[in-house]
Short mmCIF file of N, CA and C in Angstrom, two decimals:
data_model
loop_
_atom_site.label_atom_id
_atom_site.label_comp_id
_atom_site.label_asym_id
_atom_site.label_seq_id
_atom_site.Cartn_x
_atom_site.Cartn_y
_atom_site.Cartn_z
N UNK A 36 98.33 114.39 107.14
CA UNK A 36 99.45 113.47 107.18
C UNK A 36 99.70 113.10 108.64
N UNK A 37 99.90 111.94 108.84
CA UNK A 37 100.24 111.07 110.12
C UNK A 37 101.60 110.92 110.27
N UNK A 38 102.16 111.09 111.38
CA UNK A 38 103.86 110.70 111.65
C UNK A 38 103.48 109.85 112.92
N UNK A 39 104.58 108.71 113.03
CA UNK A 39 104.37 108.23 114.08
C UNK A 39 105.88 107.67 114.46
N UNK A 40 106.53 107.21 115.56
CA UNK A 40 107.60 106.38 115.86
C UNK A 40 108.04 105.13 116.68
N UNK A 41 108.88 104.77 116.04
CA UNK A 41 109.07 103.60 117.06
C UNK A 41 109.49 101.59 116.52
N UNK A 42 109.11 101.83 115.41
CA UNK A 42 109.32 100.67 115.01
C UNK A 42 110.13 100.34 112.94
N UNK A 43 110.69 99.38 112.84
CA UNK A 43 111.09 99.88 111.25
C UNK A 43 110.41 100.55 110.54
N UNK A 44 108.91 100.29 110.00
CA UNK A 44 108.08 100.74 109.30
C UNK A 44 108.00 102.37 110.01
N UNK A 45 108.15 102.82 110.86
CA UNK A 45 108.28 104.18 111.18
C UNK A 45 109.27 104.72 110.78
N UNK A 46 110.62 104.00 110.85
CA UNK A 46 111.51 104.89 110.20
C UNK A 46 111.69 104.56 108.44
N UNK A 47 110.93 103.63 108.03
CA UNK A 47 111.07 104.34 106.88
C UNK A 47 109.65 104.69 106.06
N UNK A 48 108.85 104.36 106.84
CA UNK A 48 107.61 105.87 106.06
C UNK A 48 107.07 106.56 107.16
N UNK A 49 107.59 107.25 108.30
CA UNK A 49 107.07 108.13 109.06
C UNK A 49 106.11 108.99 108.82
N UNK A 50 105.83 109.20 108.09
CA UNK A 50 104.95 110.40 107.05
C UNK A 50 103.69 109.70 106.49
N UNK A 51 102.75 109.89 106.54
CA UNK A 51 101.86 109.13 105.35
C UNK A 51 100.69 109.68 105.82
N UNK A 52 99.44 109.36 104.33
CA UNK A 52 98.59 109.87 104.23
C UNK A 52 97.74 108.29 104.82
N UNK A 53 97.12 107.41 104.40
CA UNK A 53 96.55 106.34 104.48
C UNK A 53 97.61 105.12 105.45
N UNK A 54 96.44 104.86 106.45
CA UNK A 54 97.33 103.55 107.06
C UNK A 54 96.12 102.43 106.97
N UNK A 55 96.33 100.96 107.07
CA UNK A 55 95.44 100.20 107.86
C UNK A 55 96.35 99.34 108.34
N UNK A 56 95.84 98.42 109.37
CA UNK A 56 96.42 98.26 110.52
C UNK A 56 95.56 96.64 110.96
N UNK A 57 95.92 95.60 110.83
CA UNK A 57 95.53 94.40 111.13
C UNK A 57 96.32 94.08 112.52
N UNK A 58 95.79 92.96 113.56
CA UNK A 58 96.93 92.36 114.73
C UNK A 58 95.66 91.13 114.75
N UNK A 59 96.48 89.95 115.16
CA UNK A 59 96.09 88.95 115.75
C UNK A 59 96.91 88.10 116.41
N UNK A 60 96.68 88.02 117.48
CA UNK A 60 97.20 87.27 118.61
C UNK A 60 97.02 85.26 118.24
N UNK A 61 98.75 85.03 118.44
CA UNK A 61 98.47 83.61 117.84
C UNK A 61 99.30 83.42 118.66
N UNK A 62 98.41 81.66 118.94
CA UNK A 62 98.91 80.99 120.60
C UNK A 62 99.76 80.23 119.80
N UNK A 63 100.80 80.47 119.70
CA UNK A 63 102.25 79.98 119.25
C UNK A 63 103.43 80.90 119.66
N UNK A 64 104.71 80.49 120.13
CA UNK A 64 105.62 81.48 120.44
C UNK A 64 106.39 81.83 118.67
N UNK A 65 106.70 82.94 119.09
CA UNK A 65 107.20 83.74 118.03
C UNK A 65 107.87 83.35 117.05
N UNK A 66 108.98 82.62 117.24
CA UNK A 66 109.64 81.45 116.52
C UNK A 66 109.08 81.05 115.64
N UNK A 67 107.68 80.19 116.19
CA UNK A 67 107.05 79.40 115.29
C UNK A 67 106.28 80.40 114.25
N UNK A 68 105.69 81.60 114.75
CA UNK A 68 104.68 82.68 113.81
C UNK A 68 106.26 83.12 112.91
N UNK A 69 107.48 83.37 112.87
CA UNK A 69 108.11 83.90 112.05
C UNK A 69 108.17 82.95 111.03
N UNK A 70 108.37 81.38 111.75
CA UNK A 70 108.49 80.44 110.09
C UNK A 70 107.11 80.48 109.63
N UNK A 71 105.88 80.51 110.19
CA UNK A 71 104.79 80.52 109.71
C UNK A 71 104.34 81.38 108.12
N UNK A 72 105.73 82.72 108.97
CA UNK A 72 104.96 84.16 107.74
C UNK A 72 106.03 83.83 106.62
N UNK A 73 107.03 82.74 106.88
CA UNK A 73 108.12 82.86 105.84
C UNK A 73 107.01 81.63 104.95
N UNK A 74 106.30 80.93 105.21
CA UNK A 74 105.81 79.58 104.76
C UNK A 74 104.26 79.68 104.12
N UNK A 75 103.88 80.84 104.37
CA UNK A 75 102.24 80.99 104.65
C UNK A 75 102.09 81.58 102.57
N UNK A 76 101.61 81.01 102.41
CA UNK A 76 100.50 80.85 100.99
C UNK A 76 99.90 82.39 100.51
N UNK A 77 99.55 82.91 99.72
CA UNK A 77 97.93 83.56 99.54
C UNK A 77 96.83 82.70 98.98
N UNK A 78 95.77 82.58 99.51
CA UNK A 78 94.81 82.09 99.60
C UNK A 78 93.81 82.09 98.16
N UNK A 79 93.07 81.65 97.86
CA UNK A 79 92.14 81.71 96.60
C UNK A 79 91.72 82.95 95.96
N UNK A 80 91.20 83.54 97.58
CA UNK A 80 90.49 84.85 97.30
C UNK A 80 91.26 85.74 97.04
N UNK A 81 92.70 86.43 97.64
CA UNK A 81 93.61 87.00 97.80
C UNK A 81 93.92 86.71 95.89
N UNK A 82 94.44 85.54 95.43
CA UNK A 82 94.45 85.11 94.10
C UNK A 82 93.44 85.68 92.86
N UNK A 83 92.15 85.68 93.38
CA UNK A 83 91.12 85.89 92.46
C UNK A 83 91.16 87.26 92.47
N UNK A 84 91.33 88.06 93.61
CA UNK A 84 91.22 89.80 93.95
C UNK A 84 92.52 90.64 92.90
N UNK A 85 93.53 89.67 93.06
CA UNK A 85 94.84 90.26 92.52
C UNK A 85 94.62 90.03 90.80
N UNK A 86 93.98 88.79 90.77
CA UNK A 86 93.81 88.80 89.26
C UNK A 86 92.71 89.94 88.51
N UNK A 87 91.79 89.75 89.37
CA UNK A 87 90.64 91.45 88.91
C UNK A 87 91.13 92.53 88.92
N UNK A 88 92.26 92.47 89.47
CA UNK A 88 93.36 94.00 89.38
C UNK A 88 93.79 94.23 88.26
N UNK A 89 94.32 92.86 87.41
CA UNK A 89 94.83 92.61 86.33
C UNK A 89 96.44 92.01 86.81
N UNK A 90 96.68 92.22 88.05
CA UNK A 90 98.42 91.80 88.56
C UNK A 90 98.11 90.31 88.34
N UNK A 91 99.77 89.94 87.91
CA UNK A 91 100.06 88.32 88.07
C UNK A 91 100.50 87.73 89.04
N UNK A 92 99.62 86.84 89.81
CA UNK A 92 100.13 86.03 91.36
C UNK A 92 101.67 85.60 90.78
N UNK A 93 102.17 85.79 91.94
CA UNK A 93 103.93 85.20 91.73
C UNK A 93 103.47 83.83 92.44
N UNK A 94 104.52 83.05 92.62
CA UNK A 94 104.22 81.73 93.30
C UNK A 94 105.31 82.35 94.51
N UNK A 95 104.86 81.38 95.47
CA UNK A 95 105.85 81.36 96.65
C UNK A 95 105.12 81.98 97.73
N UNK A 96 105.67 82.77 98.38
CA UNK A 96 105.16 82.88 100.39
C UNK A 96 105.03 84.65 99.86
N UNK A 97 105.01 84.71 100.78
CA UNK A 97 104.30 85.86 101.11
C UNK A 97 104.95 86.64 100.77
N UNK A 98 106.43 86.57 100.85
CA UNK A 98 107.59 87.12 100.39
C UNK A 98 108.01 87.23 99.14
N UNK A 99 108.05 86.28 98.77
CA UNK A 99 108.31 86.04 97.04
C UNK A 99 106.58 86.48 96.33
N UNK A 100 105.66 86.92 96.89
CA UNK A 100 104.62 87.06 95.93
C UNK A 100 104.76 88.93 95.75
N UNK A 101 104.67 89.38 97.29
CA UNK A 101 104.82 90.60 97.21
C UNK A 101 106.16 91.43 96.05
N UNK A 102 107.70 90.90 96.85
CA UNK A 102 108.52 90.77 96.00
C UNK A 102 108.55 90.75 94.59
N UNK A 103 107.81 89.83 94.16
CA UNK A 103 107.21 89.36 92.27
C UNK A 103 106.08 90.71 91.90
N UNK A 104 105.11 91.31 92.62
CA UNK A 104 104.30 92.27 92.33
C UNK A 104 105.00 93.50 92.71
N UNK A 105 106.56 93.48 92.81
CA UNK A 105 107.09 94.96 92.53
C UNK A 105 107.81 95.72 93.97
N UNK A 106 107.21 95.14 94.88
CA UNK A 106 108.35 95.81 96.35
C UNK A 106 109.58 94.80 95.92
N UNK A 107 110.12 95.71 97.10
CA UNK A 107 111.68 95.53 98.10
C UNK A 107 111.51 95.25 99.33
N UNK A 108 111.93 94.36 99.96
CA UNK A 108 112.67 94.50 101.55
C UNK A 108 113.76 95.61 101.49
N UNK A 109 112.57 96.25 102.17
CA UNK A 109 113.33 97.46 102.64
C UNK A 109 114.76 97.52 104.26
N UNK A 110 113.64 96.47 105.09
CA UNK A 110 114.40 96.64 106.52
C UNK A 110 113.87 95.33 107.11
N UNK A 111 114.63 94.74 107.67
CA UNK A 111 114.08 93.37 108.34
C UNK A 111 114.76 93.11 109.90
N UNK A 112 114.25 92.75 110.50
CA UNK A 112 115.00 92.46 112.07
C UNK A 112 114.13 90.79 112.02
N UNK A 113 115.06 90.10 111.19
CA UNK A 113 114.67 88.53 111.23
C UNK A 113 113.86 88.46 112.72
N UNK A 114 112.41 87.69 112.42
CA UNK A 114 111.98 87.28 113.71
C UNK A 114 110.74 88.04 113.95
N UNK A 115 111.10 89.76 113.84
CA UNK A 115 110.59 90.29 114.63
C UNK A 115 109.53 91.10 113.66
N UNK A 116 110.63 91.77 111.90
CA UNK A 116 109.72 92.66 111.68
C UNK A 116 109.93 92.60 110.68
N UNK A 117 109.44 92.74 108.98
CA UNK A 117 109.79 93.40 108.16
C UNK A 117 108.89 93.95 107.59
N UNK A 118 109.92 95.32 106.65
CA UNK A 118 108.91 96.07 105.74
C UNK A 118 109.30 96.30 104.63
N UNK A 119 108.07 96.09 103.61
CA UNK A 119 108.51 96.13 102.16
C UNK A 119 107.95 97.40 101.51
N UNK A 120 108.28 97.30 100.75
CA UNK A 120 107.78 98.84 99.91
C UNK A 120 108.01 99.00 98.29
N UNK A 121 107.55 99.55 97.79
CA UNK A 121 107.08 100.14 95.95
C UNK A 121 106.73 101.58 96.07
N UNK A 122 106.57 101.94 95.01
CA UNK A 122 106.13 103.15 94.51
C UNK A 122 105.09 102.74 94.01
N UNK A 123 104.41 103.95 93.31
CA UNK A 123 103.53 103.47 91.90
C UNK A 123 102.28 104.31 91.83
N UNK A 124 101.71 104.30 91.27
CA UNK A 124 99.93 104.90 90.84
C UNK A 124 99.41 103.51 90.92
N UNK A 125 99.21 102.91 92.12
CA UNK A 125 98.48 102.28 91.94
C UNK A 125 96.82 101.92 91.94
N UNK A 126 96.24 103.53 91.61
CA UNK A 126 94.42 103.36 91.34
C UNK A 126 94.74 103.54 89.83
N UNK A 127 95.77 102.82 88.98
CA UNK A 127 95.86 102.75 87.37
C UNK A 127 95.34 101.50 87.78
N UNK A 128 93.87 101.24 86.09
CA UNK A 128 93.30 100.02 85.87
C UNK A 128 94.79 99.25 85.81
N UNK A 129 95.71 99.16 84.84
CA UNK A 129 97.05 98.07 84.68
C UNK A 129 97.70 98.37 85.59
N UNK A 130 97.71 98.72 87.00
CA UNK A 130 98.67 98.86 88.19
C UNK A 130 100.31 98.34 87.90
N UNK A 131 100.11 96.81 87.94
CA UNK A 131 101.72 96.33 86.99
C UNK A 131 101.98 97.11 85.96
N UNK A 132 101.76 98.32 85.47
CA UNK A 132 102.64 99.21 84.45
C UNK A 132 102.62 100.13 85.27
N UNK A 133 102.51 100.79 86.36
CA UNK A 133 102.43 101.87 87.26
C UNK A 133 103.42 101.28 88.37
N UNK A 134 103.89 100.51 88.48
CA UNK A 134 104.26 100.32 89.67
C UNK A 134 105.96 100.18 89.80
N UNK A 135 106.69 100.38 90.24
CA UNK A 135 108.57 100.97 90.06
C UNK A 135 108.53 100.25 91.57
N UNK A 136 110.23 99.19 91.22
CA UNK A 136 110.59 98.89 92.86
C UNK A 136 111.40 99.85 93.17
N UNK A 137 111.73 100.06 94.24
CA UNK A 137 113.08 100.74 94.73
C UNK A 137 114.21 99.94 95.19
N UNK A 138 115.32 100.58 94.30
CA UNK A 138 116.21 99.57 94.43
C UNK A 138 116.74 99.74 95.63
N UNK A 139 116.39 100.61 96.75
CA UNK A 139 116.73 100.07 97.94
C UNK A 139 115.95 101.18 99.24
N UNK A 140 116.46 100.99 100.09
CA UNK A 140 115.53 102.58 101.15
C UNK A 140 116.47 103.57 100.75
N UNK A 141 117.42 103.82 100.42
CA UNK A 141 117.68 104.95 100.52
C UNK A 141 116.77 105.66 99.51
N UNK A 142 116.29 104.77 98.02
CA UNK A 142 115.81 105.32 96.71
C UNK A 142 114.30 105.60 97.53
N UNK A 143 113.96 104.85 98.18
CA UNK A 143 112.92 104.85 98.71
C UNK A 143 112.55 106.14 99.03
N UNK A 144 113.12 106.13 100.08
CA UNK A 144 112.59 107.70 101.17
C UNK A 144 112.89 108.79 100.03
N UNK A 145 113.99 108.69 99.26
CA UNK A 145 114.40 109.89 98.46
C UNK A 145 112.85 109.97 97.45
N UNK A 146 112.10 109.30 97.22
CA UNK A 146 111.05 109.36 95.93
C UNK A 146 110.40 110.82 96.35
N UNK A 147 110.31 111.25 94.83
CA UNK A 147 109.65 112.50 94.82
C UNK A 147 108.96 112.49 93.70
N UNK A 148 108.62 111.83 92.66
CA UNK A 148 107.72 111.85 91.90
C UNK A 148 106.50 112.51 91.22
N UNK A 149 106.35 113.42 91.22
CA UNK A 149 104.64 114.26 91.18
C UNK A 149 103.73 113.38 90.87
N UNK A 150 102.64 112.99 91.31
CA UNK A 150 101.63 112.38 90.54
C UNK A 150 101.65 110.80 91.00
N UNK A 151 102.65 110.21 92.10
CA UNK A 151 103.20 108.81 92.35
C UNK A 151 102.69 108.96 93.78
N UNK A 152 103.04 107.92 94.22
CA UNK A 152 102.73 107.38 96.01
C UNK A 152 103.94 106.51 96.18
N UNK A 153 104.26 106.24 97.35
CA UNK A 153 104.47 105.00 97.88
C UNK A 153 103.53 104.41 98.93
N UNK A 154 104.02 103.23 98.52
CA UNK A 154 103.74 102.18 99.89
C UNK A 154 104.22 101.25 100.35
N UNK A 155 103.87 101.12 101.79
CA UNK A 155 105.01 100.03 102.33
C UNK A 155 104.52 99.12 103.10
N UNK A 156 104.82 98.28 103.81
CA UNK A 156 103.76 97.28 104.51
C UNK A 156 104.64 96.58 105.34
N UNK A 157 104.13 96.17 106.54
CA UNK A 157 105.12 95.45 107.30
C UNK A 157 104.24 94.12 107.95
N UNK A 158 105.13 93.76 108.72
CA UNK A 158 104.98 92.39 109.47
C UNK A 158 105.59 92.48 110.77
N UNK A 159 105.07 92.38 111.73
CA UNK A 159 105.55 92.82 113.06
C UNK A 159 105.26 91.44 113.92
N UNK A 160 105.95 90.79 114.89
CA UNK A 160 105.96 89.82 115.71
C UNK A 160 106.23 89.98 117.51
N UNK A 161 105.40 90.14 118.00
CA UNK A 161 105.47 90.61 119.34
C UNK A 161 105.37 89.12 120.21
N UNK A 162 106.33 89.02 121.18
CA UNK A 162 105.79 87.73 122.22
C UNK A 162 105.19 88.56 122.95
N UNK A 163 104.20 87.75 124.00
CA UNK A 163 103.05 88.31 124.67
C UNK A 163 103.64 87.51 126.03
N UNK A 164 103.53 88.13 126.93
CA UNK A 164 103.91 86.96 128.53
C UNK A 164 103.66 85.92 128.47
N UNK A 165 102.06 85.63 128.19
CA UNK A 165 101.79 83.89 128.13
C UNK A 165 102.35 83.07 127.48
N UNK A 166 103.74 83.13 126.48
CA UNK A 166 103.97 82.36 125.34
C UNK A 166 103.01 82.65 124.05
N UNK A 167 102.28 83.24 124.44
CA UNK A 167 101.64 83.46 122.38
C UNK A 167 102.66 84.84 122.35
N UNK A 168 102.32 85.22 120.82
CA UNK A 168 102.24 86.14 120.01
C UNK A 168 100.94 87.02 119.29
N UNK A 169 101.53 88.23 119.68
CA UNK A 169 100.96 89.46 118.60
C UNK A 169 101.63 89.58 117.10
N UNK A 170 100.42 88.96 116.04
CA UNK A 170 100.84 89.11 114.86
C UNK A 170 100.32 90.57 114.62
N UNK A 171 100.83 91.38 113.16
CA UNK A 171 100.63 92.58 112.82
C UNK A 171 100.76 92.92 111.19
N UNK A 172 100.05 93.31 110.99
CA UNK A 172 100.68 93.73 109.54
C UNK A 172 99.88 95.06 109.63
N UNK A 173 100.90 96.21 108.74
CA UNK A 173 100.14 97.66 108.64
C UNK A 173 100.44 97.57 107.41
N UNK A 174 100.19 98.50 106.49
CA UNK A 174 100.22 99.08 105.18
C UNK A 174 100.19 100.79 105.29
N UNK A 175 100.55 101.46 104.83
CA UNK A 175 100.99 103.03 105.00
C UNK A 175 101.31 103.24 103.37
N UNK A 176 100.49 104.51 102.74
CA UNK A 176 100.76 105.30 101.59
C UNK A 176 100.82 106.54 101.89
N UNK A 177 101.87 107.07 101.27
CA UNK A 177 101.86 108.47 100.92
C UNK A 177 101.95 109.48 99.69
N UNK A 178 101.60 109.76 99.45
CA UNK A 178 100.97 110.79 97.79
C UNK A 178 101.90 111.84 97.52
N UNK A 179 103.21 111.67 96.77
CA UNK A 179 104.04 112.66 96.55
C UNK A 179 103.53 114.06 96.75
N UNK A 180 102.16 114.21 95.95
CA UNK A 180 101.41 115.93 96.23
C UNK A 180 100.30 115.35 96.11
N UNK A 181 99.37 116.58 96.06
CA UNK A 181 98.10 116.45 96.38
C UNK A 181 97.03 115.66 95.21
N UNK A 182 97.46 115.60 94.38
CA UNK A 182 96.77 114.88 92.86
C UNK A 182 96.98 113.64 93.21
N UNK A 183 98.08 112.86 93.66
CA UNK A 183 98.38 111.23 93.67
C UNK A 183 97.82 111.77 95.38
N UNK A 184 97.17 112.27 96.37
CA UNK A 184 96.64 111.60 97.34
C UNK A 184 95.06 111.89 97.22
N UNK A 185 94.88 112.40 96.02
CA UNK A 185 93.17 112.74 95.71
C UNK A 185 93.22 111.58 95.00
N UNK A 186 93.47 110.87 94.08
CA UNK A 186 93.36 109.47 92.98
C UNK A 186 93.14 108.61 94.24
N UNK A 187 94.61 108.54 94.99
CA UNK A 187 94.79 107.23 95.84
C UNK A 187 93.44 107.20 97.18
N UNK A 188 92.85 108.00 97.62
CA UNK A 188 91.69 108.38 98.10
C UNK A 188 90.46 107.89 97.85
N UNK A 189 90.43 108.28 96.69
CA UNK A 189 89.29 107.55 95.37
C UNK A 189 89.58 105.98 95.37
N UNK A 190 90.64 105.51 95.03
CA UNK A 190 91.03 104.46 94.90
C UNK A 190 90.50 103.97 96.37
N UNK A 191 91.23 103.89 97.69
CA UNK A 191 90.92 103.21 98.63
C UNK A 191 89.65 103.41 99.03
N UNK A 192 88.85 104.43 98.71
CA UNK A 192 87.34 104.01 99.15
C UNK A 192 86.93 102.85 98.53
N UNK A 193 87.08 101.91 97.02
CA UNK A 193 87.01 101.47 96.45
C UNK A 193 87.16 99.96 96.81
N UNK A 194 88.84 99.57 97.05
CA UNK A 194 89.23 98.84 97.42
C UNK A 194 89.72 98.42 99.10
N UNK A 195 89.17 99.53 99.73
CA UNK A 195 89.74 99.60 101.19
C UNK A 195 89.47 98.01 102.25
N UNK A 196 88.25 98.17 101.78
CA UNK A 196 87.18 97.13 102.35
C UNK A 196 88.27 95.41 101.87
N UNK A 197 88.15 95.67 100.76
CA UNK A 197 89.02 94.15 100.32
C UNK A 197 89.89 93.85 100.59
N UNK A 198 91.04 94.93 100.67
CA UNK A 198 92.50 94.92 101.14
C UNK A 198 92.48 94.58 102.80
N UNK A 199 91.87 95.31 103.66
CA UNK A 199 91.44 94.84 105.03
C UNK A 199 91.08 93.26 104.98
N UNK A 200 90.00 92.94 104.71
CA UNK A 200 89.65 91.27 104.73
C UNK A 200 90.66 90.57 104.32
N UNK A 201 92.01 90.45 102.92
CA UNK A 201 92.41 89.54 102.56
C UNK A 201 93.60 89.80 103.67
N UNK A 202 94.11 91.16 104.42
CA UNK A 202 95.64 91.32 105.21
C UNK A 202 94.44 90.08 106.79
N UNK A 203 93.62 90.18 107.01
CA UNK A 203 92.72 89.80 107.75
C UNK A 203 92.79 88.32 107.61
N UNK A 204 92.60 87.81 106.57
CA UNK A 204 92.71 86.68 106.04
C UNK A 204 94.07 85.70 106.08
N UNK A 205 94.90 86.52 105.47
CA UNK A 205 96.74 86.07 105.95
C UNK A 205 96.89 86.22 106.99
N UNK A 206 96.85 86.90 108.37
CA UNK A 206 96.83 86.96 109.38
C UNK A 206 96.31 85.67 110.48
N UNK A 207 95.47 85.24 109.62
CA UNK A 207 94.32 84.25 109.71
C UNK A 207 95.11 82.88 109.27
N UNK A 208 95.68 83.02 108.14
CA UNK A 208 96.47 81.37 107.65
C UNK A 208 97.63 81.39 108.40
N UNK A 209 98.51 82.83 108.37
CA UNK A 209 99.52 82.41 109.41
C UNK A 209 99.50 81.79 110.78
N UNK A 210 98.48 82.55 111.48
CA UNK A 210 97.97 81.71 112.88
C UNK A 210 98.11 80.39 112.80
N UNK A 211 96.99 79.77 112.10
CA UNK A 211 96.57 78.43 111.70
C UNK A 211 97.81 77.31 111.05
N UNK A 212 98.91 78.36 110.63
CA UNK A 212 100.05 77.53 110.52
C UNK A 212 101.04 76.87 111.80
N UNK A 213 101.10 78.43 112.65
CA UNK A 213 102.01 78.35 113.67
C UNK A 213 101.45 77.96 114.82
N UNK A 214 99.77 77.82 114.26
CA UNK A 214 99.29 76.98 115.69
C UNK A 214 99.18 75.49 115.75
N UNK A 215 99.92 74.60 114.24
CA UNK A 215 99.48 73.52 114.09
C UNK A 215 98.48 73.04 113.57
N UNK A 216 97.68 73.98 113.14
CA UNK A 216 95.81 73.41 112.54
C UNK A 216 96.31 73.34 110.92
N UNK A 217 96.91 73.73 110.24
CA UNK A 217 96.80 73.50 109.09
C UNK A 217 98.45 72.62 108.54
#
């Protein structure tokens, strides 16, 4: 288990078994990358990946899709950061029947579940001296006990690879929004 500090997503999953960790630097000031991530799409592939899961794409931004597949905004510092979060078993083939929102952080951090995980995911916005920005997104799970972090294990060898490319990918349309190209 990993602890780390310093930013929302630290204080509310400090603890965790699995992280990954995307950044891309976009020559736009921050401003513009925050309306970008409020405005920014999922993409075809992101669409086609979620449907082989068996989950139903929500419509809307990035916010309203995650939101629709079962997190909460957990903690937000408009601008700068937010992080969302669920519970769930999600290496179940029907994930959408495994998956519980929390109706808020406090339910959050309190989860104790046997046999469950959470996860949470953020969005981080850094200005850089030159006028760009450091975009970010992490993802962090943790395995109530040792059975839900042996499944979820199994599971991300599986899907690790995909989940990287499509957070890779959004990272990628947001830029391209807040830089004007799209």
């Amino acid at each position: 288990m990993t602890t780390t500090t310093g930013t929302l997503l630290d204080e509310i999953l400090p603890e965790f078994d699995f992280r990954s960790r995307h950044a891309r630097r976009v020559e736009a000031p921050p401003d513009w990358v925050a309306q970008a991530l409020e405005y920014v799409r999922p993409g075809r592939a992101a669409s086609l990946l979620l449907r082989l899961r068996g989950l139903r794409l929500p419509a809307g931004s990035i916010r309203e899709l995650l939101t629709g597949l079962g997190f909460a905004v957990l903690a937000e510092r408009p601008g700068t950061e937010i992080v969302l979060g669920t519970t769930g078993r999600f290496w179940r083939l029907r994930e959408e029947t495994a998956i519980e929102r929390p109706a808020d952080v406090q339910a959050f951090r309190a989860f104790d579940r046997p046999g469950w995980a959470q996860g949470a995911m953020s969005f981080r916005i850094e200005p850089l001296g030159d006028g760009s920005t450091l975009l970010t997104t992490e993802t962090r799970v943790r395995g109530v006990d040792e059975a839900a972090r042996r499944r979820f294990a199994v599971y991300w060898s599986l899907i690790g690879v995909f989940s990287g490319w499509l957070r890779q990918d959004l990272l990628r349309r947001i830029a391209r929004i807040a830089e004007g190209v799209e």
